[in-house]
PDB file of C-alpha atoms in Angstrom:
ATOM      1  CA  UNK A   1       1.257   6.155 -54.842  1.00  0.00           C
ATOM      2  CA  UNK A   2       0.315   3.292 -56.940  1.00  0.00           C
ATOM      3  CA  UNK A   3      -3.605   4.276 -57.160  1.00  0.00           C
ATOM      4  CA  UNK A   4      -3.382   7.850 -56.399  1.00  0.00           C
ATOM      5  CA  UNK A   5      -5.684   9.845 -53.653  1.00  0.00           C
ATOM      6  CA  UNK A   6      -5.257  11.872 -50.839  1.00  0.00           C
ATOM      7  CA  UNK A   7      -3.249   9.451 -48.122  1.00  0.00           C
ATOM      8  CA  UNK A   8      -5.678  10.957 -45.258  1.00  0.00           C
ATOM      9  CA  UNK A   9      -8.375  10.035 -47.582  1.00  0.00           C
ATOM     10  CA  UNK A  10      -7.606   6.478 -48.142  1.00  0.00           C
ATOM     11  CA  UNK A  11      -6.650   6.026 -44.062  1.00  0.00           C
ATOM     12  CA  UNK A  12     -10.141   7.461 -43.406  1.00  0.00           C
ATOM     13  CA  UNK A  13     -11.840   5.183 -45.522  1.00  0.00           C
ATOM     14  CA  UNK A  14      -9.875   1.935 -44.287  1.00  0.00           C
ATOM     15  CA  UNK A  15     -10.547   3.083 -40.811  1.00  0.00           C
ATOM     16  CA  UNK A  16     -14.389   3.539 -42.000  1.00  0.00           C
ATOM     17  CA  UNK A  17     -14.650   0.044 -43.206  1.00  0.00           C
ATOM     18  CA  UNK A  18     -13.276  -1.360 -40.164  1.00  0.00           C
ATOM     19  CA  UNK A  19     -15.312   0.071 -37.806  1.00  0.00           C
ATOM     20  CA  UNK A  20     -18.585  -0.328 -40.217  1.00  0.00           C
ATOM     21  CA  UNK A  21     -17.835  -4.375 -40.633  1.00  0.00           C
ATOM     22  CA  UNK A  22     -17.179  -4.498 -36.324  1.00  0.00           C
ATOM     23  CA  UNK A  23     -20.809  -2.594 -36.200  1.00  0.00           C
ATOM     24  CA  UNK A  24     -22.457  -4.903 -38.496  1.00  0.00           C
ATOM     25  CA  UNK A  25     -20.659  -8.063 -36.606  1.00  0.00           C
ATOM     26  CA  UNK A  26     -22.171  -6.474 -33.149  1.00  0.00           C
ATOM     27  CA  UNK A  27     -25.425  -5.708 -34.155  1.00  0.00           C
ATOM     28  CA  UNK A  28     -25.692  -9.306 -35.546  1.00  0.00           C
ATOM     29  CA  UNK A  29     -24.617 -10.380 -32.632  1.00  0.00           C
ATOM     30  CA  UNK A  30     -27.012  -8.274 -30.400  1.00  0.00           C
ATOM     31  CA  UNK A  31     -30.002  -9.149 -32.713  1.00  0.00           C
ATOM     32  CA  UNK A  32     -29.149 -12.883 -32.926  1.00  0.00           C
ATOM     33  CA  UNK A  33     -29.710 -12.984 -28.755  1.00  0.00           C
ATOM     34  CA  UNK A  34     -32.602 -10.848 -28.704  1.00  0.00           C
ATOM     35  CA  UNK A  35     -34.357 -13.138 -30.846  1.00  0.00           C
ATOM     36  CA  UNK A  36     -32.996 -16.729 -29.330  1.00  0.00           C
ATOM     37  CA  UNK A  37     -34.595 -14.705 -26.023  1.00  0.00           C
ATOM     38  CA  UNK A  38     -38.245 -13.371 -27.855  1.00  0.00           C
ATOM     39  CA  UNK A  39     -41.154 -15.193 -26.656  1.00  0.00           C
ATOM     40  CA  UNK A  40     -42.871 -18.290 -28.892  1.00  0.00           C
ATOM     41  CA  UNK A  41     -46.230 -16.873 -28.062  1.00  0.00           C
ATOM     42  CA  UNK A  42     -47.505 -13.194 -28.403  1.00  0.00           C
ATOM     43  CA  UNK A  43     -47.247 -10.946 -25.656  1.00  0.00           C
ATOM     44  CA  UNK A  44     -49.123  -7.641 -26.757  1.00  0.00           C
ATOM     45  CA  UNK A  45     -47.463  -6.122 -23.143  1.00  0.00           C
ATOM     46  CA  UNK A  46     -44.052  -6.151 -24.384  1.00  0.00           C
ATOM     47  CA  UNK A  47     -44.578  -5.900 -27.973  1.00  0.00           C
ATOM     48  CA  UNK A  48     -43.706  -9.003 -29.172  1.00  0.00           C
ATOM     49  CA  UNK A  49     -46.618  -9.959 -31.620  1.00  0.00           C
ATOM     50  CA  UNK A  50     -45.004 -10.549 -34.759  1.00  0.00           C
ATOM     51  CA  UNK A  51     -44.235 -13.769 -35.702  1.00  0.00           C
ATOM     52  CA  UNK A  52     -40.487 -14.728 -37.229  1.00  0.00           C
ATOM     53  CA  UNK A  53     -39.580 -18.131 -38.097  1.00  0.00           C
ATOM     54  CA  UNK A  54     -36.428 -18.497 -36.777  1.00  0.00           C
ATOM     55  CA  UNK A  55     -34.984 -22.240 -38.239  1.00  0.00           C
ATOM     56  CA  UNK A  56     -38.149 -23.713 -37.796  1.00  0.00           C
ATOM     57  CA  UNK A  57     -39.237 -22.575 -34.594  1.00  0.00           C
ATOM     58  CA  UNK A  58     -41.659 -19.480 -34.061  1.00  0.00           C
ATOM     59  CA  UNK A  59     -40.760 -16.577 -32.295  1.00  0.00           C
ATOM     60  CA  UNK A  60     -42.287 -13.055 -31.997  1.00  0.00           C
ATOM     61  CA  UNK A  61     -40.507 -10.007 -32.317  1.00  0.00           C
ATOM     62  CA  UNK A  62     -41.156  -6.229 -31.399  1.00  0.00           C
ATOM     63  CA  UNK A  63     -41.987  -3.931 -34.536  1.00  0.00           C
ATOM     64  CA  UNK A  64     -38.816  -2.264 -34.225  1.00  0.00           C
ATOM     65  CA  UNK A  65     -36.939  -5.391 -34.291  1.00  0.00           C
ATOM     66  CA  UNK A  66     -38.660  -6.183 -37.573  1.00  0.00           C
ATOM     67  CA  UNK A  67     -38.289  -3.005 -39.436  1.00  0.00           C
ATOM     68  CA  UNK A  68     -33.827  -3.719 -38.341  1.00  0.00           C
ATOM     69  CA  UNK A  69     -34.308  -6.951 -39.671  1.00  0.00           C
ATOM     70  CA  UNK A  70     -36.185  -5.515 -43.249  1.00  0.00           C
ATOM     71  CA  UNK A  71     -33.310  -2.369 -43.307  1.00  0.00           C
ATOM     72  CA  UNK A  72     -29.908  -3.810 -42.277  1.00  0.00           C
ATOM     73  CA  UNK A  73     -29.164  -5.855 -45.174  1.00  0.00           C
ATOM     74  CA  UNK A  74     -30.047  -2.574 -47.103  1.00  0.00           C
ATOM     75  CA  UNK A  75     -27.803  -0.370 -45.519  1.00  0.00           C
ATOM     76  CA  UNK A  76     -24.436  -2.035 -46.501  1.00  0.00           C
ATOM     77  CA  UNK A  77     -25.090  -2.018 -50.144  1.00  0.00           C
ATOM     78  CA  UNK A  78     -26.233   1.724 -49.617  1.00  0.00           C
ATOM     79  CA  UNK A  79     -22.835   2.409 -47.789  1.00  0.00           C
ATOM     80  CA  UNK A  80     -20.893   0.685 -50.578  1.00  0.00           C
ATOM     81  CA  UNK A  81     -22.247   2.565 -53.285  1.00  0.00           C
ATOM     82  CA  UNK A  82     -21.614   5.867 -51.452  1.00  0.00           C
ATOM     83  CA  UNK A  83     -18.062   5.135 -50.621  1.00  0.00           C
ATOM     84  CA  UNK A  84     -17.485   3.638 -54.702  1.00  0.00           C
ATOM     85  CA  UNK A  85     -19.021   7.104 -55.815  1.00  0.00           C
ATOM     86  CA  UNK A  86     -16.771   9.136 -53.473  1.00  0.00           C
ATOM     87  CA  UNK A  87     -14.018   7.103 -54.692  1.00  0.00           C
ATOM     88  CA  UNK A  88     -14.860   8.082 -58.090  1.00  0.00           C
ATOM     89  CA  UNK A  89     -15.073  11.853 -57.941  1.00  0.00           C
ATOM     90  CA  UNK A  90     -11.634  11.617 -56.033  1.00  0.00           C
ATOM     91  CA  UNK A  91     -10.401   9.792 -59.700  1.00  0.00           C
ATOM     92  CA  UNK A  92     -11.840  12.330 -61.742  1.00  0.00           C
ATOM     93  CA  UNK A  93     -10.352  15.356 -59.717  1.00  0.00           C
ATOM     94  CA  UNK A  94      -6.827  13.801 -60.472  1.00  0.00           C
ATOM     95  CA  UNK A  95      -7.001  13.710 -64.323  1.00  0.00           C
TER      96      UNK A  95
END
């Protein structure tokens, strides 16, 4: 093998990064119509009282929708550095 590592291993982690990139692309997706559909005024019923400027125009969004919006972006650089540390203990192991 030109880099080494268990086969299995390595046709885990392709399959892994796959199906994480199709998530991310989906939940995007799913988020990006939630918010063209949020309100532009507050409804307190359904949750929607905080404001998000989406390109200029004001929508509100559920808390929940929020707290995504803070975490997502952190969870891929999170990921990475998990699967680059893995990746790493698998190099030491073979020298």
């Amino acid at each position: 093998m030109p880099h080494g590592g268990n086969p299995v291993l390595r046709l885990l982690l392709r399959y892994w990064w796959v199906l994480y990139f199709a998530a991310c692309l989906s939940w995007g997706i799913h988020d990006w119509g939630e918010i063209l559909a949020s309100p532009t005024m507050p409804n307190v019923t359904t949750g929607n009282i905080i404001p998000y400027n989406n390109h200029g125009k004001i929508v509100y969004i559920t808390p929940s929708q929020s707290r995504a919006m803070i975490w997502q972006p952190c969870i891929g650089p999170i990921l990475i550095l998990i699967v680059f540390l893995v990746r790493q203990r698998q190099r030491k192991r073979e020298t």
